[in-house]
């Protein structure tokens, strides 16, 4: 665990960033200001650690935003990318390629789905799901096109996904919104039932709302949604972009509930850091005609090789189960701290966890200064989504820093 030694030495590291300062000036001049970023330039990653251009190390509990499922620059990903890059980077989406076929077979075999469509980002996978649901509406439900989603949900940043997303702050942005999305509160079955009309073609949910602050749907609610969908012939879409691929302690979060979707979307952890996403569905909803959906990078060989290597490694190391156990250990540690420190509402599944504090953004900054990266989803919520390879030693180091920061504030 030599990596962790860097963490403890960080406190002395309040020196001016000599090499980094001109880089930051260039960044501020040329990079569009779409996010509030600290004056740090990340240079390298290894396992649970990130290193900046000053050589400072950070214990990473953001995990590339729940993306680096195998940690930073895992050997299997490096090797898969190098090997595929030497053979074929892109042949155009007009042709099949080998890793695409192998990966489609693997993903369908582990997910209980039959068919897959590959994209690069989560938003694109969700766009594909919405298109497929609307196609079902057009073919089988007299042109129904509305999709019910949840308040406080997050489904991506394209125009349609900003409309699907149930974030109040986004409502006034980029008018006119894409029509056809209806929002209902989470875990309120009556509200969902009341929102179904003859225009409804699908219900789309995250099983644990990630960006919304780590709130799971209840079992009774999901069971109810499945029943509503079956009753009216409308599709149930699970957005497992954040919860899929082992994150919650099962390969897919829906396996906690024993209730399956008609369409499922995957992203983030599926590529271990390489841009990759997928939409999966059942044989009976194989409804697209050639030309309905596509894209330049659909099934791009490098992405396919990356995904294949990442998912094989997740399975080989049984990282879903590992994530469950490490998540339990982390929850216990947080609960222990909450006895004497201002931490409340420790919650989550597997390694998608959150807790509430009086000032989350301030805590993020103080932790970072001590070499720990955590994410604030809002003013009071800290979310943890470390790589699934995280060990007790990393969690102990993380809890030590958190305790130190909270005791000092
Ligand atoms: C991150 C996320 C998305 C969007 O994925 P992008 O790759 O950023 O487009 C969609 N849905 C959920 C649940 C997510 O967590």
GROMACS .gro file of C-alpha atoms and ligand atoms in nm:
model
  424
    1UNK     CA    1   0.000   0.000   0.000
    2UNK     CA    2   0.284   0.237  -0.079
    3UNK     CA    3   0.032   0.456  -0.261
    4UNK     CA    4  -0.134   0.548   0.062
    5UNK     CA    5   0.185   0.698   0.199
    6UNK     CA    6   0.133   0.983  -0.045
    7UNK     CA    7  -0.192   1.069   0.126
    8UNK     CA    8  -0.041   1.131   0.466
    9UNK     CA    9   0.240   1.340   0.320
   10UNK     CA   10  -0.006   1.570   0.147
   11UNK     CA   11  -0.060   1.802   0.438
   12UNK     CA   12   0.283   1.955   0.393
   13UNK     CA   13   0.207   2.000   0.026
   14UNK     CA   14   0.058   2.346   0.035
   15UNK     CA   15   0.331   2.482  -0.190
   16UNK     CA   16   0.253   2.702  -0.490
   17UNK     CA   17   0.191   2.501  -0.801
   18UNK     CA   18   0.484   2.629  -1.006
   19UNK     CA   19   0.454   2.404  -1.310
   20UNK     CA   20   0.078   2.401  -1.291
   21UNK     CA   21   0.008   2.776  -1.275
   22UNK     CA   22   0.069   2.846  -1.648
   23UNK     CA   23  -0.138   2.540  -1.740
   24UNK     CA   24  -0.430   2.667  -1.532
   25UNK     CA   25  -0.400   3.009  -1.699
   26UNK     CA   26  -0.418   2.842  -2.042
   27UNK     CA   27  -0.713   2.630  -1.932
   28UNK     CA   28  -0.904   2.935  -1.812
   29UNK     CA   29  -0.830   3.110  -2.139
   30UNK     CA   30  -0.925   2.826  -2.377
   31UNK     CA   31  -1.149   2.572  -2.203
   32UNK     CA   32  -1.519   2.653  -2.193
   33UNK     CA   33  -1.627   2.714  -1.834
   34UNK     CA   34  -1.893   2.443  -1.801
   35UNK     CA   35  -1.787   2.321  -1.456
   36UNK     CA   36  -1.633   2.470  -1.143
   37UNK     CA   37  -1.289   2.308  -1.127
   38UNK     CA   38  -1.007   2.349  -0.874
   39UNK     CA   39  -0.664   2.478  -0.983
   40UNK     CA   40  -0.535   2.125  -1.029
   41UNK     CA   41  -0.432   1.942  -1.346
   42UNK     CA   42  -0.459   1.564  -1.326
   43UNK     CA   43  -0.168   1.382  -1.487
   44UNK     CA   44  -0.172   1.015  -1.398
   45UNK     CA   45  -0.377   0.748  -1.228
   46UNK     CA   46  -0.300   0.410  -1.076
   47UNK     CA   47  -0.550   0.190  -0.896
   48UNK     CA   48  -0.726   0.397  -0.630
   49UNK     CA   49  -0.489   0.694  -0.672
   50UNK     CA   50  -0.484   1.000  -0.896
   51UNK     CA   51  -0.175   1.222  -0.929
   52UNK     CA   52  -0.163   1.585  -1.043
   53UNK     CA   53   0.106   1.769  -1.238
   54UNK     CA   54   0.274   1.865  -0.908
   55UNK     CA   55   0.304   1.497  -0.817
   56UNK     CA   56   0.048   1.523  -0.538
   57UNK     CA   57  -0.152   1.203  -0.485
   58UNK     CA   58  -0.526   1.180  -0.420
   59UNK     CA   59  -0.715   0.883  -0.283
   60UNK     CA   60  -1.003   0.872  -0.529
   61UNK     CA   61  -1.352   0.806  -0.390
   62UNK     CA   62  -1.516   0.973  -0.693
   63UNK     CA   63  -1.383   0.698  -0.919
   64UNK     CA   64  -1.411   0.904  -1.237
   65UNK     CA   65  -1.778   0.962  -1.145
   66UNK     CA   66  -1.852   0.593  -1.096
   67UNK     CA   67  -1.669   0.516  -1.420
   68UNK     CA   68  -1.329   0.368  -1.333
   69UNK     CA   69  -1.475   0.039  -1.211
   70UNK     CA   70  -1.134  -0.135  -1.216
   71UNK     CA   71  -0.945   0.167  -1.081
   72UNK     CA   72  -0.717   0.397  -1.279
   73UNK     CA   73  -0.534   0.255  -1.584
   74UNK     CA   74  -0.587  -0.114  -1.503
   75UNK     CA   75  -0.351  -0.352  -1.686
   76UNK     CA   76  -0.633  -0.544  -1.859
   77UNK     CA   77  -0.768  -0.221  -2.011
   78UNK     CA   78  -0.423  -0.101  -2.121
   79UNK     CA   79  -0.354  -0.435  -2.286
   80UNK     CA   80  -0.692  -0.465  -2.456
   81UNK     CA   81  -0.667  -0.113  -2.599
   82UNK     CA   82  -0.308  -0.157  -2.717
   83UNK     CA   83  -0.381  -0.490  -2.882
   84UNK     CA   84  -0.700  -0.372  -3.052
   85UNK     CA   85  -0.537  -0.043  -3.162
   86UNK     CA   86  -0.268  -0.242  -3.340
   87UNK     CA   87  -0.532  -0.447  -3.526
   88UNK     CA   88  -0.831  -0.224  -3.605
   89UNK     CA   89  -0.949   0.107  -3.461
   90UNK     CA   90  -1.254   0.162  -3.681
   91UNK     CA   91  -1.398  -0.006  -3.987
   92UNK     CA   92  -1.716   0.212  -4.001
   93UNK     CA   93  -2.049   0.121  -3.843
   94UNK     CA   94  -2.147  -0.043  -4.172
   95UNK     CA   95  -1.954  -0.359  -4.075
   96UNK     CA   96  -1.952  -0.604  -3.786
   97UNK     CA   97  -1.627  -0.649  -3.595
   98UNK     CA   98  -1.509  -0.934  -3.373
   99UNK     CA   99  -1.493  -0.767  -3.031
  100UNK     CA  100  -1.841  -0.621  -3.094
  101UNK     CA  101  -1.990  -0.965  -3.153
  102UNK     CA  102  -1.810  -1.119  -2.854
  103UNK     CA  103  -1.911  -0.832  -2.629
  104UNK     CA  104  -2.275  -0.843  -2.741
  105UNK     CA  105  -2.283  -1.214  -2.659
  106UNK     CA  106  -2.124  -1.163  -2.318
  107UNK     CA  107  -2.348  -0.871  -2.216
  108UNK     CA  108  -2.670  -1.041  -2.318
  109UNK     CA  109  -2.567  -1.364  -2.144
  110UNK     CA  110  -2.508  -1.191  -1.808
  111UNK     CA  111  -2.799  -0.946  -1.821
  112UNK     CA  112  -3.101  -1.159  -1.911
  113UNK     CA  113  -3.154  -0.943  -2.221
  114UNK     CA  114  -3.141  -1.061  -2.584
  115UNK     CA  115  -3.014  -0.778  -2.802
  116UNK     CA  116  -2.777  -0.486  -2.760
  117UNK     CA  117  -2.707  -0.152  -2.930
  118UNK     CA  118  -2.371   0.010  -2.850
  119UNK     CA  119  -2.314   0.384  -2.809
  120UNK     CA  120  -2.047   0.602  -2.647
  121UNK     CA  121  -2.221   0.797  -2.369
  122UNK     CA  122  -2.500   0.733  -2.123
  123UNK     CA  123  -2.720   1.005  -2.272
  124UNK     CA  124  -2.696   0.838  -2.614
  125UNK     CA  125  -2.793   0.500  -2.469
  126UNK     CA  126  -3.096   0.663  -2.307
  127UNK     CA  127  -3.184   0.842  -2.632
  128UNK     CA  128  -3.181   0.499  -2.797
  129UNK     CA  129  -3.409   0.363  -2.525
  130UNK     CA  130  -3.653   0.652  -2.570
  131UNK     CA  131  -3.654   0.606  -2.947
  132UNK     CA  132  -3.717   0.233  -2.910
  133UNK     CA  133  -4.002   0.298  -2.665
  134UNK     CA  134  -4.156   0.552  -2.904
  135UNK     CA  135  -4.121   0.300  -3.188
  136UNK     CA  136  -4.313   0.053  -2.971
  137UNK     CA  137  -4.574   0.324  -2.913
  138UNK     CA  138  -4.597   0.393  -3.285
  139UNK     CA  139  -4.627   0.026  -3.383
  140UNK     CA  140  -4.823  -0.123  -3.093
  141UNK     CA  141  -4.992   0.156  -2.892
  142UNK     CA  142  -5.164   0.378  -3.151
  143UNK     CA  143  -4.882   0.633  -3.158
  144UNK     CA  144  -4.834   0.671  -2.782
  145UNK     CA  145  -4.509   0.859  -2.715
  146UNK     CA  146  -4.509   0.986  -2.356
  147UNK     CA  147  -4.252   0.853  -2.111
  148UNK     CA  148  -4.300   0.878  -1.736
  149UNK     CA  149  -3.981   0.952  -1.538
  150UNK     CA  150  -3.914   1.049  -1.178
  151UNK     CA  151  -3.872   1.381  -1.004
  152UNK     CA  152  -3.507   1.425  -0.900
  153UNK     CA  153  -3.393   1.173  -1.164
  154UNK     CA  154  -3.091   1.212  -1.391
  155UNK     CA  155  -3.076   1.073  -1.744
  156UNK     CA  156  -2.815   1.283  -1.925
  157UNK     CA  157  -2.754   1.616  -2.095
  158UNK     CA  158  -2.878   1.598  -2.454
  159UNK     CA  159  -3.188   1.810  -2.511
  160UNK     CA  160  -3.422   1.512  -2.484
  161UNK     CA  161  -3.245   1.374  -2.177
  162UNK     CA  162  -3.258   1.715  -2.009
  163UNK     CA  163  -3.633   1.693  -2.064
  164UNK     CA  164  -3.644   1.338  -1.930
  165UNK     CA  165  -3.439   1.436  -1.624
  166UNK     CA  166  -3.643   1.544  -1.323
  167UNK     CA  167  -3.415   1.822  -1.196
  168UNK     CA  168  -3.603   2.137  -1.098
  169UNK     CA  169  -3.303   2.362  -1.185
  170UNK     CA  170  -3.309   2.239  -1.544
  171UNK     CA  171  -3.676   2.320  -1.608
  172UNK     CA  172  -3.621   2.678  -1.730
  173UNK     CA  173  -3.310   2.598  -1.938
  174UNK     CA  174  -3.280   2.573  -2.318
  175UNK     CA  175  -3.646   2.616  -2.406
  176UNK     CA  176  -3.833   2.472  -2.582
  177UNK     CA  177  -3.796   2.139  -2.406
  178UNK     CA  178  -3.845   1.812  -2.592
  179UNK     CA  179  -4.210   1.718  -2.552
  180UNK     CA  180  -4.336   1.390  -2.411
  181UNK     CA  181  -4.186   1.350  -2.063
  182UNK     CA  182  -4.400   1.343  -1.751
  183UNK     CA  183  -4.242   1.352  -1.403
  184UNK     CA  184  -4.379   1.183  -1.092
  185UNK     CA  185  -4.234   1.156  -0.738
  186UNK     CA  186  -4.027   0.848  -0.648
  187UNK     CA  187  -4.190   0.561  -0.456
  188UNK     CA  188  -4.543   0.700  -0.504
  189UNK     CA  189  -4.727   0.434  -0.701
  190UNK     CA  190  -5.059   0.620  -0.702
  191UNK     CA  191  -4.895   0.922  -0.865
  192UNK     CA  192  -4.745   0.703  -1.136
  193UNK     CA  193  -5.072   0.522  -1.194
  194UNK     CA  194  -5.251   0.856  -1.225
  195UNK     CA  195  -4.995   0.978  -1.481
  196UNK     CA  196  -5.051   0.687  -1.722
  197UNK     CA  197  -5.267   0.786  -2.020
  198UNK     CA  198  -5.334   0.637  -2.362
  199UNK     CA  199  -5.033   0.843  -2.476
  200UNK     CA  200  -4.791   0.659  -2.243
  201UNK     CA  201  -4.540   0.424  -2.409
  202UNK     CA  202  -4.287   0.369  -2.125
  203UNK     CA  203  -4.180   0.432  -1.768
  204UNK     CA  204  -3.808   0.504  -1.718
  205UNK     CA  205  -3.636   0.486  -1.377
  206UNK     CA  206  -3.297   0.467  -1.209
  207UNK     CA  207  -3.311   0.192  -0.945
  208UNK     CA  208  -3.094   0.406  -0.719
  209UNK     CA  209  -3.108   0.775  -0.808
  210UNK     CA  210  -2.738   0.858  -0.833
  211UNK     CA  211  -2.702   1.229  -0.916
  212UNK     CA  212  -3.020   1.288  -0.718
  213UNK     CA  213  -2.837   1.195  -0.395
  214UNK     CA  214  -2.845   0.813  -0.374
  215UNK     CA  215  -3.212   0.727  -0.322
  216UNK     CA  216  -3.324   0.372  -0.408
  217UNK     CA  217  -3.669   0.284  -0.538
  218UNK     CA  218  -3.860   0.058  -0.298
  219UNK     CA  219  -3.933  -0.304  -0.382
  220UNK     CA  220  -4.309  -0.251  -0.364
  221UNK     CA  221  -4.279   0.048  -0.598
  222UNK     CA  222  -4.078  -0.139  -0.860
  223UNK     CA  223  -4.316  -0.433  -0.839
  224UNK     CA  224  -4.603  -0.187  -0.891
  225UNK     CA  225  -4.431  -0.028  -1.193
  226UNK     CA  226  -4.384  -0.372  -1.349
  227UNK     CA  227  -4.754  -0.443  -1.297
  228UNK     CA  228  -4.863  -0.111  -1.450
  229UNK     CA  229  -4.642  -0.177  -1.753
  230UNK     CA  230  -4.772  -0.530  -1.801
  231UNK     CA  231  -5.131  -0.416  -1.759
  232UNK     CA  232  -5.108  -0.148  -2.031
  233UNK     CA  233  -4.845  -0.302  -2.257
  234UNK     CA  234  -4.603  -0.015  -2.191
  235UNK     CA  235  -4.229  -0.063  -2.153
  236UNK     CA  236  -4.029  -0.055  -1.831
  237UNK     CA  237  -3.688   0.105  -1.886
  238UNK     CA  238  -3.414   0.076  -1.623
  239UNK     CA  239  -3.142   0.339  -1.650
  240UNK     CA  240  -2.857   0.137  -1.496
  241UNK     CA  241  -2.588   0.369  -1.630
  242UNK     CA  242  -2.463   0.441  -1.279
  243UNK     CA  243  -2.595   0.132  -1.095
  244UNK     CA  244  -2.498  -0.139  -1.345
  245UNK     CA  245  -2.185  -0.354  -1.376
  246UNK     CA  246  -2.137  -0.439  -1.010
  247UNK     CA  247  -2.165  -0.090  -0.861
  248UNK     CA  248  -2.446  -0.176  -0.618
  249UNK     CA  249  -2.313  -0.516  -0.511
  250UNK     CA  250  -2.491  -0.714  -0.785
  251UNK     CA  251  -2.398  -0.718  -1.152
  252UNK     CA  252  -2.716  -0.515  -1.218
  253UNK     CA  253  -2.914  -0.331  -0.952
  254UNK     CA  254  -3.238  -0.490  -1.072
  255UNK     CA  255  -3.110  -0.823  -0.938
  256UNK     CA  256  -3.160  -0.687  -0.584
  257UNK     CA  257  -3.530  -0.662  -0.666
  258UNK     CA  258  -3.589  -0.967  -0.882
  259UNK     CA  259  -3.789  -0.752  -1.126
  260UNK     CA  260  -3.661  -0.726  -1.482
  261UNK     CA  261  -3.686  -0.445  -1.740
  262UNK     CA  262  -3.793  -0.446  -2.105
  263UNK     CA  263  -3.509  -0.208  -2.187
  264UNK     CA  264  -3.193  -0.143  -1.986
  265UNK     CA  265  -2.922   0.115  -2.043
  266UNK     CA  266  -2.560   0.085  -1.928
  267UNK     CA  267  -2.271   0.331  -1.930
  268UNK     CA  268  -2.005   0.466  -1.695
  269UNK     CA  269  -1.841   0.156  -1.537
  270UNK     CA  270  -1.892  -0.061  -1.847
  271UNK     CA  271  -1.584   0.085  -2.022
  272UNK     CA  272  -1.371   0.134  -1.710
  273UNK     CA  273  -1.296   0.488  -1.833
  274UNK     CA  274  -1.321   0.434  -2.208
  275UNK     CA  275  -1.631   0.607  -2.357
  276UNK     CA  276  -1.884   0.327  -2.393
  277UNK     CA  277  -2.253   0.272  -2.330
  278UNK     CA  278  -2.519   0.027  -2.434
  279UNK     CA  279  -2.892  -0.020  -2.464
  280UNK     CA  280  -3.022  -0.372  -2.418
  281UNK     CA  281  -3.366  -0.512  -2.486
  282UNK     CA  282  -3.568  -0.829  -2.527
  283UNK     CA  283  -3.618  -1.015  -2.854
  284UNK     CA  284  -3.982  -0.902  -2.874
  285UNK     CA  285  -3.876  -0.533  -2.875
  286UNK     CA  286  -3.625  -0.575  -3.158
  287UNK     CA  287  -3.831  -0.310  -3.342
  288UNK     CA  288  -3.581  -0.075  -3.508
  289UNK     CA  289  -3.563  -0.085  -3.887
  290UNK     CA  290  -3.227  -0.016  -4.053
  291UNK     CA  291  -3.186   0.364  -4.046
  292UNK     CA  292  -3.398   0.426  -3.734
  293UNK     CA  293  -3.095   0.447  -3.508
  294UNK     CA  294  -2.720   0.455  -3.564
  295UNK     CA  295  -2.407   0.666  -3.534
  296UNK     CA  296  -2.047   0.695  -3.645
  297UNK     CA  297  -1.902   0.521  -3.338
  298UNK     CA  298  -2.161   0.246  -3.290
  299UNK     CA  299  -1.973  -0.070  -3.190
  300UNK     CA  300  -1.636   0.098  -3.245
  301UNK     CA  301  -1.371  -0.178  -3.208
  302UNK     CA  302  -1.153  -0.001  -2.947
  303UNK     CA  303  -1.456   0.060  -2.726
  304UNK     CA  304  -1.575  -0.297  -2.776
  305UNK     CA  305  -1.234  -0.439  -2.682
  306UNK     CA  306  -1.225  -0.212  -2.375
  307UNK     CA  307  -1.574  -0.315  -2.261
  308UNK     CA  308  -1.506  -0.681  -2.322
  309UNK     CA  309  -1.186  -0.668  -2.114
  310UNK     CA  310  -1.350  -0.469  -1.833
  311UNK     CA  311  -1.659  -0.688  -1.801
  312UNK     CA  312  -1.454  -1.009  -1.819
  313UNK     CA  313  -1.234  -0.878  -1.537
  314UNK     CA  314  -1.538  -0.773  -1.329
  315UNK     CA  315  -1.666  -1.129  -1.363
  316UNK     CA  316  -1.328  -1.296  -1.307
  317UNK     CA  317  -1.268  -1.109  -0.982
  318UNK     CA  318  -1.638  -1.123  -0.879
  319UNK     CA  319  -1.619  -0.749  -0.816
  320UNK     CA  320  -1.995  -0.718  -0.767
  321UNK     CA  321  -1.970  -0.928  -0.453
  322UNK     CA  322  -1.651  -0.750  -0.352
  323UNK     CA  323  -1.833  -0.415  -0.395
  324UNK     CA  324  -2.111  -0.538  -0.170
  325UNK     CA  325  -1.869  -0.638   0.107
  326UNK     CA  326  -1.655  -0.323   0.082
  327UNK     CA  327  -1.975  -0.117   0.079
  328UNK     CA  328  -2.083  -0.279   0.406
  329UNK     CA  329  -1.743  -0.207   0.559
  330UNK     CA  330  -1.760   0.156   0.446
  331UNK     CA  331  -2.115   0.198   0.580
  332UNK     CA  332  -2.010   0.057   0.918
  333UNK     CA  333  -1.716   0.300   0.931
  334UNK     CA  334  -1.936   0.597   0.842
  335UNK     CA  335  -2.193   0.496   1.102
  336UNK     CA  336  -1.916   0.475   1.363
  337UNK     CA  337  -1.808   0.831   1.275
  338UNK     CA  338  -2.167   0.953   1.285
  339UNK     CA  339  -2.184   0.877   1.658
  340UNK     CA  340  -1.961   1.173   1.737
  341UNK     CA  341  -1.942   1.380   1.416
  342UNK     CA  342  -2.202   1.570   1.207
  343UNK     CA  343  -2.270   1.285   0.962
  344UNK     CA  344  -2.626   1.163   0.912
  345UNK     CA  345  -2.839   0.952   0.679
  346UNK     CA  346  -2.567   0.707   0.576
  347UNK     CA  347  -2.728   0.524   0.283
  348UNK     CA  348  -2.682   0.339  -0.043
  349UNK     CA  349  -2.618   0.002  -0.199
  350UNK     CA  350  -2.279  -0.161  -0.258
  351UNK     CA  351  -2.033   0.111  -0.353
  352UNK     CA  352  -2.289   0.376  -0.442
  353UNK     CA  353  -2.313   0.547  -0.104
  354UNK     CA  354  -2.400   0.884   0.041
  355UNK     CA  355  -2.434   1.068   0.370
  356UNK     CA  356  -2.546   1.413   0.475
  357UNK     CA  357  -2.331   1.684   0.634
  358UNK     CA  358  -2.399   2.051   0.718
  359UNK     CA  359  -2.185   2.187   0.429
  360UNK     CA  360  -2.099   1.933   0.158
  361UNK     CA  361  -1.913   2.161  -0.089
  362UNK     CA  362  -1.685   2.288   0.192
  363UNK     CA  363  -1.613   1.931   0.299
  364UNK     CA  364  -1.517   1.838  -0.059
  365UNK     CA  365  -1.255   2.115  -0.063
  366UNK     CA  366  -1.114   2.030   0.281
  367UNK     CA  367  -1.091   1.659   0.197
  368UNK     CA  368  -0.916   1.738  -0.131
  369UNK     CA  369  -0.660   1.949   0.054
  370UNK     CA  370  -0.586   1.638   0.262
  371UNK     CA  371  -0.561   1.417  -0.048
  372UNK     CA  372  -0.908   1.264  -0.056
  373UNK     CA  373  -1.154   1.304  -0.345
  374UNK     CA  374  -1.528   1.288  -0.269
  375UNK     CA  375  -1.829   1.432  -0.454
  376UNK     CA  376  -2.107   1.662  -0.331
  377UNK     CA  377  -2.438   1.600  -0.511
  378UNK     CA  378  -2.595   1.903  -0.341
  379UNK     CA  379  -2.539   2.144  -0.052
  380UNK     CA  380  -2.573   1.870   0.212
  381UNK     CA  381  -2.496   1.537   0.046
  382UNK     CA  382  -2.160   1.367  -0.004
  383UNK     CA  383  -2.161   1.076  -0.249
  384UNK     CA  384  -1.899   0.800  -0.258
  385UNK     CA  385  -1.845   0.588  -0.569
  386UNK     CA  386  -1.490   0.449  -0.553
  387UNK     CA  387  -1.352   0.192  -0.796
  388UNK     CA  388  -1.489  -0.156  -0.727
  389UNK     CA  389  -1.135  -0.275  -0.648
  390UNK     CA  390  -1.126  -0.065  -0.327
  391UNK     CA  391  -0.980  -0.247  -0.024
  392UNK     CA  392  -1.024  -0.211   0.352
  393UNK     CA  393  -0.692  -0.022   0.371
  394UNK     CA  394  -0.822   0.248   0.132
  395UNK     CA  395  -1.146   0.274   0.326
  396UNK     CA  396  -0.958   0.305   0.657
  397UNK     CA  397  -0.740   0.582   0.509
  398UNK     CA  398  -1.050   0.756   0.371
  399UNK     CA  399  -1.232   0.739   0.706
  400UNK     CA  400  -0.923   0.877   0.886
  401UNK     CA  401  -0.911   1.181   0.659
  402UNK     CA  402  -1.286   1.236   0.686
  403UNK     CA  403  -1.269   1.217   1.065
  404UNK     CA  404  -0.975   1.457   1.080
  405UNK     CA  405  -1.151   1.710   0.854
  406UNK     CA  406  -1.482   1.691   1.037
  407UNK     CA  407  -1.319   1.718   1.379
  408UNK     CA  408  -1.137   2.033   1.266
  409UNK     CA  409  -1.453   2.200   1.131
  410LIG     C1  410  -2.417   0.964  -1.581
  410LIG     C2  411  -2.557   0.923  -1.606
  410LIG     C3  412  -2.620   0.944  -1.730
  410LIG     C4  413  -2.553   1.019  -1.843
  410LIG     O1  414  -2.436   0.958  -1.888
  410LIG     P1  415  -2.333   1.040  -1.981
  410LIG     O2  416  -2.228   0.941  -2.017
  410LIG     O3  417  -2.284   1.155  -1.899
  410LIG     O4  418  -2.410   1.088  -2.099
  410LIG     C5  419  -2.748   0.899  -1.747
  410LIG     N1  420  -2.813   0.835  -1.649
  410LIG     C6  421  -2.757   0.811  -1.527
  410LIG     C7  422  -2.834   0.739  -1.423
  410LIG     C8  423  -2.627   0.857  -1.501
  410LIG     O5  424  -2.573   0.837  -1.382
   0.00000   0.00000   0.00000
